[in-house]
Amino acid sequence: MADLLIELFSEEIPARMQARAAQDLRARMTDGLVEAGLTYSGAVAHHTPRRLVLSVQGLMDQSPTLREERKGPRVDAPEKAVEGFLRGAGIDRTQLQERDDKKGRVYFAVIEHPGRPATEIVAETLENVVRNFPWPKSMRWGSGSLKWVRPLHSILCILTADSGEAQVVPLDIDGITAGSTTYGHRFMAPDRFDVSSYDDYAAKLRRGRVMLDAGERADHIWQEAQNIAFSQGLEVVEDKGLLAEVAGLVEWPVTLMGKIDEEFLDLPAEVLQTSMKEHQKFFSVRNVRNGDSAGRIVRFITVANIETPDHGATILAGNQKVLSARLADAKFFWENDLRIVREKGLTGMAEGLADVTFHRKLGSQADRVARITALAREIAPMVGAKPDLAVEAAQICKADLQSEMVGEFPELQGVMGRYYAQEAGHDDGVPEACEMHYKPLGPGDTVPGEPVSVAVALADKIDTLCGFWAIDEKPTGSKDPYALRRAALGVIRLVLGNGLRVSLLDLIEVAMKGSGLKLPSPSDEEDYTNLDIPLNLLAFFHDRLKVHLRDEGIRHDVIDACLAMEGNDDLTLLVKRAEALADFLKTDDGENLLQGFKRANNILTQAEDKDGVEYSFGADVKFAEVEEERALFAALKSADAAIKPAIQAEDFAAVMAAMAALRPAADAFFEAVQVNAENPVVRRNRLNLLGQIRGICLQVADLTRVEG
């Protein structure tokens, strides 16, 4: 056994590509080695800005010798057939064996594939991996044909035996010859050094001011940043995405805290945070002490890639100078936007939206705002919002798209709308709606809860969906250029998160009319296909709801059973029903009742197909012959009396409890009674009794769609 160490050393790899590249190196190398016959006990990959590293432990020294037998033609077959077999097997006639077969004497070829040394297989596999590496973007340099994300400088590739002896794998890729040497930190340890094993490599890198493990670098940065901030009564604003990115920019992180010039401290916290993150990759530090400045961004954390004699003073001075220039731009945008708001209000700021195309078939952003406004007025009473406030918020919700601040930082749309709405004197939830109407943007994002915000957020997303459905621009496969799946999930989370009782079909039809699509009434016969559009969009909502509920642990067949019921455009009702049914089917009563229902339904289906009638009425207890039969009549009567009002009250827990009470009587009935009795009157009565079981169960959900 041997341990394999590979390092691909290059110019700086973009931080966003490093983790995936390390995974790809591990997967492709180990897959290639196993395919070639080399097994191993473990493998781990690392990445830094300048290197991809793979360590494979317990690798076989060579692949095993394989013996293959191939059956050939009969011994008396034509010579050409025998020669063709020999060519295909790669052997000569002396290597053929004659054996008895059910068709007579036939030739067999016994072919041995000798094992190959690990060095040969590793070299072959690594070259293939390097030449075909799946970088999102790659480049060529010099006169070679090799492509890599950045110029590749060296390849370290060694096999270390159990004895500790290291062997360089002979490999040359476009003039880059594999060796046993590498480099430490670009500035603090630039000299080449030799390594003999992974442990030796990791230890020497550490001495050479390189932290190999990306997780360790991130943890070190975060811990140091927190310590520095805490020592001054401050708090670092958590940003996991930025932390991962910064950990990919440095090999030896040195955490420093700098000041923000006083003239910029009154900028909104989001502006400071976004500007520092996007332009400088700085972490924001806020004041946590009580007082007027509590919560304000007052410092920044930067992460250098080098230790300096002045403990980072020069680095901080340079960073603060650049930051001041960036924040001066942000301050100019902020003050200019505020001037426009004070002079013209947000409606004045929004005037330019008429010249901004939303979609060539759906008009301008101003057209879209008009549609959202009309729809928000309709939705407001359904969500407990005042229609006038919903209209006020909808009319200005996109105004900040015309601001200079959002032009510079598009991710601040909505946030700046709230600030500008407050500056313009709007209140009663209108400023908050300007910010929150974009939400939720993803599965983990905040769901608006204030009525005005909910009304405008629903209007915004439903208008988007209905508009693109109206012009037949639906998602296809993995392509969703207008983020319509995200919009549908946003509607679902808004409805469920706020327990709203709204008809999606009603909202869709109102929005469709606002989009300019003429929907025919049910009495119209021409162009009737347009009536399919709301139903098609509702089906799209149902598909997204299935994904959402599956993530919540509810089976797809349970969801399908509930979708088949009336009122499936009321998502809150639909989910209440699905959750109750899912919980019921996890119990013994639920599982056994399901089996009883399926048994009854199968018997009924066969009898109805045979007799050409439907057995769904007319069962009479006076025709019951045994006690178990009479007990089932009584149980069904009690269950029906309990289930109907419970469904009316949407008390699905009570519905399921009433169904569970049916189980003992149903089990006893099937044990004691032969449904298809010889007496036709008794048979018909029992089939109609089963029809009652089916009818009662189908009031709850379409159990025919439930598996099991």
XYZ file of C-alpha atoms in Angstrom:
708
model
C 0.000 0.000 0.000
C 1.042 3.586 -0.627
C -0.230 7.110 -0.034
C -0.636 9.446 -2.987
C -0.118 13.211 -2.749
C -0.984 15.557 -5.609
C -0.654 19.331 -5.671
C -1.547 21.452 -8.714
C 0.153 24.799 -8.099
C -0.960 27.817 -10.149
C -1.629 31.516 -10.153
C -4.559 32.607 -7.967
C -7.746 30.617 -8.529
C -10.967 32.686 -8.213
C -12.410 32.067 -4.750
C -15.835 31.066 -6.086
C -14.301 28.185 -8.071
C -11.999 26.655 -5.462
C -14.287 24.394 -3.425
C -15.952 22.875 -6.478
C -12.576 22.375 -8.147
C -11.258 20.470 -5.109
C -14.350 18.235 -5.181
C -13.908 17.632 -8.910
C -10.226 16.735 -8.468
C -11.075 14.211 -5.764
C -13.993 12.662 -7.646
C -12.288 12.418 -11.021
C -8.993 11.093 -9.715
C -10.498 8.478 -7.404
C -13.013 7.373 -10.043
C -10.211 7.016 -12.577
C -7.995 5.050 -10.196
C -10.786 2.641 -9.248
C -11.755 2.163 -12.883
C -8.141 1.225 -13.631
C -8.159 -1.334 -10.815
C -6.602 0.588 -7.932
C -8.589 0.680 -4.702
C -7.878 2.968 -1.749
C -8.964 3.468 1.857
C -9.626 7.212 1.939
C -9.184 10.477 0.080
C -9.330 14.149 1.051
C -9.005 17.296 -1.063
C -7.967 20.827 -0.079
C -7.824 24.168 -1.798
C -6.069 27.471 -1.313
C -5.890 30.451 -3.679
C -2.832 28.956 -5.410
C -3.194 25.200 -5.107
C -5.510 22.227 -5.424
C -4.410 19.318 -3.253
C -5.468 15.670 -3.120
C -4.307 13.084 -0.597
C -5.255 9.445 -1.232
C -4.514 6.961 1.541
C -4.054 3.209 1.305
C -3.641 3.036 -2.456
C -2.738 -0.340 -3.958
C 0.821 -0.635 -5.285
C -0.425 -2.093 -8.543
C -3.643 -3.202 -10.165
C -4.461 -6.936 -9.994
C -3.866 -9.339 -12.881
C -7.183 -10.161 -14.522
C -8.018 -13.397 -16.338
C -10.688 -13.290 -19.004
C -12.264 -16.168 -20.916
C -13.969 -15.672 -24.261
C -16.056 -18.262 -26.029
C -15.246 -18.514 -29.718
C -16.551 -20.345 -32.778
C -16.944 -24.112 -33.159
C -13.787 -26.085 -33.889
C -15.095 -26.935 -37.348
C -16.052 -23.324 -38.144
C -14.675 -21.637 -41.315
C -11.093 -20.435 -41.043
C -12.097 -16.814 -41.530
C -14.373 -16.982 -38.479
C -11.524 -18.352 -36.367
C -9.110 -15.677 -37.615
C -11.601 -12.946 -36.831
C -11.991 -14.294 -33.301
C -8.198 -14.352 -32.847
C -7.888 -10.738 -33.965
C -10.636 -9.615 -31.641
C -9.073 -11.401 -28.689
C -5.556 -10.233 -29.551
C -4.017 -13.735 -29.375
C -2.607 -16.349 -31.743
C -3.864 -19.873 -32.461
C -1.484 -21.499 -29.944
C -3.376 -19.782 -27.122
C -6.720 -21.301 -28.049
C -8.263 -24.080 -25.973
C -10.796 -26.634 -27.180
C -13.680 -27.460 -24.855
C -16.908 -29.400 -24.990
C -20.046 -27.321 -25.273
C -23.718 -28.144 -25.731
C -23.246 -27.368 -29.415
C -20.114 -29.473 -29.735
C -16.399 -28.693 -29.519
C -15.681 -24.954 -29.445
C -12.663 -22.714 -29.094
C -12.057 -20.722 -25.915
C -9.553 -17.891 -25.567
C -7.990 -17.377 -22.132
C -6.631 -13.835 -21.942
C -4.588 -12.483 -19.084
C -4.453 -8.747 -18.432
C -1.362 -8.249 -16.316
C -1.523 -5.759 -13.463
C 0.106 -2.355 -13.868
C 2.148 -0.392 -11.328
C 0.383 2.395 -9.476
C 2.825 5.005 -10.824
C 1.768 4.257 -14.382
C -1.941 4.365 -13.588
C -1.666 7.547 -11.490
C 0.289 9.329 -14.239
C -2.214 8.315 -16.894
C -5.225 9.270 -14.758
C -3.818 12.599 -13.565
C -2.902 13.719 -17.068
C -6.422 12.909 -18.253
C -7.928 14.798 -15.310
C -5.749 17.870 -15.808
C -6.349 18.040 -19.556
C -10.117 17.648 -19.172
C -10.743 19.540 -15.940
C -14.255 21.087 -15.787
C -13.370 24.699 -14.986
C -16.267 27.124 -15.595
C -13.690 29.273 -17.392
C -10.140 28.430 -18.391
C -7.239 29.968 -20.308
C -4.199 29.086 -22.374
C -0.807 30.716 -21.913
C 2.507 30.561 -23.673
C 2.720 28.254 -26.688
C 1.213 25.128 -25.111
C -2.245 23.675 -25.646
C -2.999 23.058 -21.961
C -5.952 24.953 -20.500
C -6.251 25.801 -16.808
C -8.148 28.393 -14.835
C -4.907 30.358 -14.379
C -1.367 29.509 -15.542
C -0.299 26.203 -13.993
C 3.249 26.446 -12.601
C 4.062 23.059 -11.126
C 2.753 19.603 -10.305
C 3.695 17.754 -7.149
C 2.882 14.050 -7.422
C 4.440 11.462 -5.109
C 3.653 7.974 -3.847
C 4.843 7.300 -0.294
C 5.326 3.646 0.654
C 4.656 2.211 4.115
C 8.422 2.354 4.692
C 8.328 6.137 4.241
C 10.181 6.098 0.918
C 8.707 8.606 -1.532
C 8.628 8.040 -5.283
C 7.907 10.776 -7.814
C 5.289 9.743 -10.355
C 6.827 10.222 -13.811
C 4.576 12.699 -15.593
C 4.995 15.573 -18.036
C 2.098 17.759 -19.178
C 3.027 20.363 -21.778
C 6.497 20.751 -20.314
C 5.365 20.792 -16.673
C 7.206 17.860 -15.122
C 5.884 16.343 -11.920
C 8.214 16.463 -8.929
C 8.323 16.358 -5.148
C 8.728 20.084 -4.508
C 6.435 23.036 -3.964
C 6.362 26.558 -2.539
C 5.081 28.195 0.611
C 3.563 31.669 0.953
C 4.215 33.911 -2.041
C 5.926 36.616 0.044
C 6.762 35.188 3.445
C 8.151 31.794 2.288
C 8.782 31.971 -1.470
C 11.548 29.346 -1.637
C 10.968 25.888 -3.089
C 11.076 22.938 -0.678
C 10.946 19.154 -0.979
C 8.285 16.933 0.627
C 8.134 13.185 1.245
C 4.534 12.588 2.412
C 1.239 14.337 3.081
C 2.097 14.920 6.754
C 5.495 16.307 5.778
C 3.815 18.488 3.152
C 1.190 19.902 5.548
C 3.777 20.608 8.269
C 6.184 22.389 5.906
C 3.349 24.418 4.390
C 2.388 25.535 7.868
C 5.954 26.647 8.531
C 5.821 28.325 5.127
C 2.832 30.429 6.231
C 0.122 28.498 4.375
C -3.052 27.211 6.078
C -4.013 24.323 3.838
C -7.542 23.699 5.129
C -10.137 26.235 3.945
C -12.372 25.543 6.948
C -9.508 26.310 9.291
C -8.824 29.583 7.482
C -12.480 30.603 7.743
C -12.670 29.684 11.428
C -9.460 31.590 12.146
C -10.723 34.700 10.339
C -14.079 34.680 12.109
C -12.628 34.040 15.554
C -10.002 36.760 15.189
C -12.556 39.224 13.817
C -14.894 38.584 16.739
C -12.094 38.940 19.262
C -10.911 42.252 17.839
C -14.430 43.676 17.689
C -15.397 42.420 21.146
C -12.337 44.049 22.688
C -13.780 47.438 21.681
C -17.411 46.708 22.539
C -18.380 46.077 18.926
C -19.881 43.209 16.938
C -19.030 41.780 13.519
C -22.004 41.479 11.162
C -22.189 37.805 10.221
C -21.907 37.022 6.495
C -21.150 33.390 5.736
C -20.874 33.955 2.008
C -18.311 36.713 2.427
C -16.408 34.621 4.980
C -16.107 31.713 2.545
C -14.993 34.078 -0.221
C -12.358 35.820 1.895
C -11.025 32.441 3.091
C -10.447 31.715 -0.599
C -8.456 34.900 -1.121
C -5.700 34.311 1.439
C -3.320 31.513 2.362
C -2.227 33.048 5.667
C -5.078 35.229 7.014
C -4.175 38.269 9.068
C -7.267 40.001 10.464
C -7.228 43.795 10.905
C -9.858 46.328 11.990
C -10.019 49.805 10.519
C -12.051 52.989 10.944
C -14.737 54.493 8.766
C -14.410 58.271 8.367
C -16.880 60.194 10.495
C -18.530 61.858 7.480
C -19.848 58.482 6.256
C -21.255 57.093 9.504
C -24.727 58.549 8.859
C -25.146 56.557 5.653
C -27.714 53.747 5.995
C -26.156 50.637 7.475
C -27.121 48.596 4.409
C -25.304 51.038 2.141
C -22.122 50.873 4.189
C -22.302 47.096 4.441
C -22.991 46.560 0.733
C -20.357 49.010 -0.453
C -17.654 47.516 1.782
C -18.587 43.943 0.893
C -18.904 44.370 -2.864
C -15.963 46.677 -3.477
C -13.485 45.805 -0.739
C -14.523 42.405 0.691
C -14.664 44.009 4.147
C -16.751 42.746 7.042
C -18.961 45.343 8.703
C -18.617 46.021 12.414
C -21.485 47.617 14.315
C -21.887 49.313 17.651
C -23.797 47.237 20.193
C -23.660 49.703 23.093
C -26.874 51.482 24.098
C -27.314 54.974 22.738
C -28.099 56.835 19.530
C -25.400 55.004 17.607
C -26.522 51.495 18.625
C -26.670 49.237 15.600
C -24.731 51.626 13.341
C -21.843 50.385 11.217
C -18.771 52.119 12.687
C -15.747 49.958 11.742
C -14.642 47.414 9.179
C -12.651 44.199 9.266
C -10.245 43.421 6.454
C -8.197 40.256 6.011
C -4.652 40.628 4.719
C -2.540 37.822 3.250
C 0.713 38.829 4.921
C 2.220 39.703 8.276
C 3.975 43.073 8.336
C 6.483 44.675 10.724
C 4.047 47.528 11.461
C 1.257 45.030 12.324
C -0.848 46.027 9.352
C -0.816 49.804 9.853
C 0.246 50.496 6.258
C -2.308 48.037 4.897
C -5.093 49.654 6.922
C -4.061 53.150 5.825
C -4.271 52.111 2.172
C -7.580 50.325 2.665
C -9.106 53.287 4.482
C -8.047 55.632 1.688
C -9.678 53.458 -0.973
C -12.752 52.930 1.194
C -13.206 56.665 1.684
C -13.265 57.156 -2.088
C -15.864 54.397 -2.484
C -18.025 55.721 0.317
C -17.780 59.252 -1.078
C -19.505 57.927 -4.203
C -22.160 56.215 -2.088
C -22.714 59.410 -0.106
C -23.152 61.388 -3.316
C -25.747 58.892 -4.596
C -27.569 58.976 -1.256
C -27.705 62.746 -1.006
C -28.718 63.168 -4.647
C -31.517 60.613 -4.277
C -32.760 62.326 -1.122
C -32.820 65.671 -2.948
C -35.033 64.200 -5.691
C -37.360 62.616 -3.139
C -37.716 65.904 -1.238
C -38.387 67.872 -4.419
C -40.610 65.424 -6.341
C -41.609 62.684 -3.943
C -41.353 59.025 -4.868
C -43.882 59.402 -7.665
C -41.518 61.916 -9.217
C -38.572 59.572 -8.805
C -40.646 56.843 -10.469
C -41.451 58.885 -13.588
C -38.582 57.324 -15.508
C -40.062 53.831 -15.121
C -42.227 54.545 -18.163
C -39.047 54.425 -20.252
C -37.763 51.169 -18.726
C -38.943 48.041 -20.532
C -40.009 45.197 -18.266
C -40.648 42.843 -21.192
C -41.413 43.728 -24.786
C -44.753 41.875 -24.597
C -45.647 43.105 -21.114
C -44.764 46.777 -21.412
C -42.697 49.051 -19.221
C -41.980 48.979 -15.521
C -44.603 51.729 -15.175
C -47.171 49.457 -16.852
C -46.219 46.737 -14.437
C -46.596 49.059 -11.437
C -50.102 49.949 -12.659
C -51.018 46.246 -12.820
C -49.553 45.558 -9.378
C -51.457 48.528 -7.966
C -54.795 47.304 -9.336
C -54.155 43.790 -8.065
C -52.988 44.985 -4.625
C -56.297 46.823 -4.216
C -58.160 43.548 -4.856
C -55.933 41.504 -2.540
C -55.863 43.979 0.366
C -59.235 43.013 1.927
C -58.318 39.326 1.698
C -55.193 39.818 3.832
C -56.540 42.390 6.292
C -54.903 45.443 4.701
C -56.538 48.776 3.943
C -56.955 49.036 0.149
C -55.838 52.688 0.038
C -52.594 51.871 1.864
C -51.945 48.873 -0.403
C -52.465 51.096 -3.444
C -50.195 53.799 -1.992
C -47.425 51.249 -1.401
C -47.830 49.552 -4.776
C -47.624 52.846 -6.660
C -44.179 53.629 -5.224
C -42.780 50.124 -4.609
C -40.556 50.206 -7.722
C -39.573 53.871 -7.519
C -36.130 53.164 -6.087
C -35.214 51.351 -9.312
C -34.703 54.871 -10.684
C -32.415 55.894 -7.822
C -28.689 56.275 -8.291
C -28.018 54.137 -5.236
C -29.872 51.130 -6.644
C -28.238 51.784 -9.994
C -24.872 51.280 -8.268
C -26.008 48.501 -5.914
C -28.959 46.603 -7.451
C -29.103 44.301 -4.419
C -30.341 47.289 -2.378
C -33.618 47.593 -4.290
C -36.439 47.575 -1.810
C -34.171 48.496 1.086
C -33.583 51.940 -0.401
C -37.260 52.169 -1.259
C -38.037 51.958 2.458
C -35.591 54.775 3.291
C -36.879 57.004 0.490
C -40.522 56.331 1.406
C -39.802 57.321 5.000
C -38.061 60.473 3.776
C -41.110 61.297 1.608
C -43.396 61.074 4.649
C -45.132 57.770 3.967
C -46.128 55.713 6.991
C -48.666 53.077 8.156
C -46.627 50.186 6.779
C -46.057 51.703 3.330
C -42.254 52.133 3.645
C -41.911 48.581 4.958
C -43.964 47.294 2.018
C -41.528 48.968 -0.397
C -38.769 46.812 1.080
C -40.643 43.607 1.831
C -42.658 43.203 -1.374
C -39.692 41.447 -3.022
C -39.650 38.798 -0.296
C -39.366 35.920 0.189
C -36.547 35.548 -2.333
C -35.637 31.984 -1.396
C -36.493 29.062 0.886
C -34.701 30.610 3.864
C -35.732 34.228 3.330
C -38.069 36.200 5.586
C -41.804 36.019 4.829
C -43.569 39.397 5.118
C -46.193 39.461 7.858
C -47.590 43.006 7.861
C -50.856 43.214 5.871
C -49.788 45.995 3.478
C -46.496 44.246 2.753
C -48.289 40.930 2.163
C -50.777 42.514 -0.228
C -48.097 44.166 -2.375
C -45.771 41.135 -2.249
C -48.559 38.846 -3.462
C -49.582 41.306 -6.164
C -45.996 41.617 -7.388
C -45.425 37.862 -7.683
C -48.835 36.949 -9.068
C -48.578 39.670 -11.701
C -45.177 38.322 -12.740
C -46.472 34.763 -13.046
C -49.695 35.682 -14.799
C -47.954 38.017 -17.202
C -45.456 35.427 -18.368
C -48.123 32.731 -18.530
C -50.231 35.057 -20.660
C -47.413 35.448 -23.199
C -46.472 31.746 -22.988
C -43.030 32.243 -21.436
C -43.122 29.372 -18.955
C -40.115 27.619 -17.381
C -38.871 24.663 -19.403
C -36.711 21.911 -17.917
C -33.900 23.501 -15.944
C -34.341 26.871 -17.662
C -36.197 29.550 -15.741
C -34.813 32.918 -16.926
C -37.529 34.971 -15.227
C -37.304 33.115 -11.868
C -40.942 32.035 -12.088
C -40.415 28.982 -9.870
C -39.053 31.268 -7.174
C -42.038 33.599 -7.599
C -44.483 30.691 -7.228
C -42.720 29.452 -4.110
C -42.852 33.022 -2.793
C -46.641 33.084 -3.230
C -46.936 29.698 -1.503
C -44.840 30.809 1.469
C -46.753 34.108 1.741
C -50.079 32.266 1.802
C -49.019 29.501 4.175
C -46.815 31.687 6.384
C -49.715 34.059 7.029
C -52.474 31.433 7.088
C -54.312 33.254 4.274
C -57.623 31.939 2.976
C -57.584 33.076 -0.626
C -58.593 31.452 -3.896
C -55.587 31.346 -6.174
C -57.834 30.859 -9.188
C -59.700 34.067 -8.373
C -56.439 35.980 -7.981
C -55.044 34.518 -11.205
C -58.111 35.501 -13.191
C -58.086 39.053 -11.804
C -54.385 39.372 -12.618
C -54.824 37.853 -16.080
C -57.389 40.481 -16.961
C -55.016 43.145 -15.720
C -52.236 41.724 -17.875
C -54.209 42.482 -21.008
C -55.199 38.913 -21.795
C -58.902 38.622 -22.647
C -60.268 35.617 -20.808
C -63.532 34.311 -22.289
C -66.396 33.604 -19.969
C -67.560 29.983 -19.668
C -70.417 30.825 -22.053
C -68.045 31.906 -24.802
C -67.250 29.132 -27.235
C -64.582 30.822 -29.342
C -60.990 30.837 -28.126
C -61.972 28.620 -25.208
C -58.334 27.482 -24.787
C -57.606 30.683 -22.859
C -59.608 29.227 -19.998
C -56.826 26.660 -19.653
C -54.288 29.343 -18.689
C -55.483 29.876 -15.078
C -55.783 26.118 -14.590
C -52.333 25.597 -16.097
C -50.838 28.198 -13.774
C -52.665 26.650 -10.808
C -51.095 23.300 -11.748
C -47.699 25.040 -11.707
C -48.414 26.265 -8.175
C -49.361 22.723 -7.216
C -46.069 21.390 -8.596
C -44.090 23.912 -6.537
C -46.244 23.119 -3.494
C -45.377 19.420 -3.889
C -41.678 20.277 -3.773
C -42.234 22.504 -0.731
C -44.255 19.885 1.149
C -41.877 17.066 0.260
C -39.157 19.126 1.907
C -41.469 19.246 4.924
C -41.689 15.438 4.932
C -45.113 14.913 3.302
C -45.214 12.144 0.690
C -46.061 12.946 -2.919
C -48.978 10.494 -3.042
C -50.556 12.088 0.040
C -50.298 15.485 -1.633
C -51.833 14.103 -4.840
C -54.719 12.622 -2.845
C -55.496 16.055 -1.389
C -54.968 17.936 -4.653
C -57.747 15.846 -6.176
C -60.284 17.374 -3.753
C -62.492 20.394 -4.312
C -61.012 23.685 -3.129
C -57.425 22.858 -4.111
C -56.805 26.504 -5.008
C -57.025 27.333 -1.287
C -53.474 26.423 -0.312
C -53.989 26.816 3.420
C -56.933 24.407 3.376
C -55.031 22.051 1.096
C -52.003 21.904 3.390
C -54.155 21.435 6.519
C -55.777 18.452 4.842
C -52.439 17.012 3.634
C -50.760 17.374 7.041
C -53.657 15.689 8.819
C -53.784 12.838 6.299
C -49.998 12.374 6.427
C -50.083 12.141 10.228
C -53.045 9.732 10.119
C -51.350 7.387 7.650
C -48.336 7.123 9.960
C -50.539 5.387 12.561
C -51.612 1.739 12.593
C -55.254 2.811 12.346
C -54.502 4.938 9.293
C -52.489 2.272 7.503
C -55.044 -0.473 8.217
C -58.004 1.709 7.239
C -56.224 2.544 3.993
C -55.878 -1.164 3.270
C -59.577 -1.664 4.113
C -60.529 1.171 1.763
C -58.419 -0.247 -1.044
C -59.921 -3.704 -0.512
C -63.440 -2.273 -0.620
C -62.647 -0.144 -3.654
C -61.097 -3.068 -5.556
C -64.128 -5.294 -4.883
C -66.479 -2.472 -5.922
C -64.525 -1.636 -9.083
C -64.583 -5.250 -10.258
C -68.293 -5.644 -9.458
C -69.237 -2.364 -11.133
C -67.261 -3.243 -14.257
C -68.936 -6.656 -14.366
C -72.494 -5.500 -13.583
C -72.444 -2.151 -15.374
C -73.902 -0.276 -12.401
C -72.583 1.912 -9.593
C -72.945 0.609 -6.046
C -73.089 3.829 -4.109
C -76.556 3.932 -2.514
C -79.409 1.857 -1.132
C -77.633 -0.243 1.517
C -80.145 -1.255 4.181
C -79.342 -2.767 7.576
C -82.447 -4.985 7.402
C -80.666 -7.163 4.825
C -77.655 -7.679 7.102
C -77.192 -11.340 7.992
C -74.447 -11.279 10.643
C -73.574 -9.122 13.629
C -70.330 -7.856 12.030
C -72.353 -6.542 9.113
C -74.771 -4.693 11.393
C -71.825 -3.303 13.384
C -70.319 -1.822 10.216
C -73.658 -0.142 9.382
C -73.638 1.462 12.819
C -69.988 2.500 12.580
C -70.515 4.093 9.161
C -73.545 6.016 10.430
C -71.545 7.362 13.394
C -68.528 8.204 11.232
C -70.636 10.026 8.647
C -72.332 12.052 11.379
C -68.928 13.058 12.780
C -67.037 13.585 9.525
C -69.405 15.940 7.702
C -69.454 18.693 10.349
C -65.738 18.232 10.989
C -64.985 18.782 7.294
C -67.296 21.803 7.321
C -65.326 23.160 10.285
C -62.026 22.166 8.623
C -61.153 20.178 11.717
C -59.189 17.500 9.914
C -57.821 16.008 13.122
C -61.405 15.208 14.117
C -62.049 13.865 10.616
C -59.143 11.461 10.910
C -60.239 10.406 14.406
C -63.703 9.581 13.063
C -62.160 7.578 10.238
C -59.945 5.710 12.695
C -63.087 4.675 14.590
C -64.185 2.790 11.469
C -61.223 0.456 11.527
C -62.391 -2.241 14.023
C -65.783 -2.641 12.367
C -64.297 -2.720 8.865
C -61.667 -5.304 9.876
C -64.299 -7.515 11.495
C -66.611 -7.198 8.480
C -63.977 -8.404 6.014
C -63.057 -11.278 8.336
C -66.632 -12.514 8.771
C -68.429 -11.720 5.516
C -68.211 -12.860 1.909
C -69.237 -9.778 -0.070
C -70.104 -11.590 -3.304
C -72.729 -13.791 -1.705
C -74.844 -16.207 -3.752
C -78.041 -14.404 -2.767
C -78.206 -11.443 -5.230
C -80.073 -9.201 -2.760
C -77.485 -9.768 -0.035
C -74.647 -9.292 -2.541
C -76.078 -5.992 -3.796
C -76.646 -4.763 -0.241
C -73.098 -5.594 0.791
C -71.664 -3.906 -2.306
C -73.675 -0.788 -1.518
C -72.324 -1.009 2.036
C -68.807 -0.993 0.608
C -69.918 1.977 -1.462
C -70.658 3.787 1.795
C -67.099 3.049 3.003
C -65.723 4.397 -0.243
C -67.929 7.499 -0.171
C -67.078 8.373 3.427
C -63.338 7.933 2.868
C -63.382 9.941 -0.362
C -64.855 12.916 1.500
C -61.479 13.299 3.178
C -59.110 12.751 0.250
C -58.844 10.690 -2.905
C -57.349 7.654 -1.199
C -57.139 5.828 -4.539
C -54.046 7.960 -5.175
C -52.308 6.900 -1.957
C -49.770 4.133 -2.378
C -49.762 1.041 -0.179
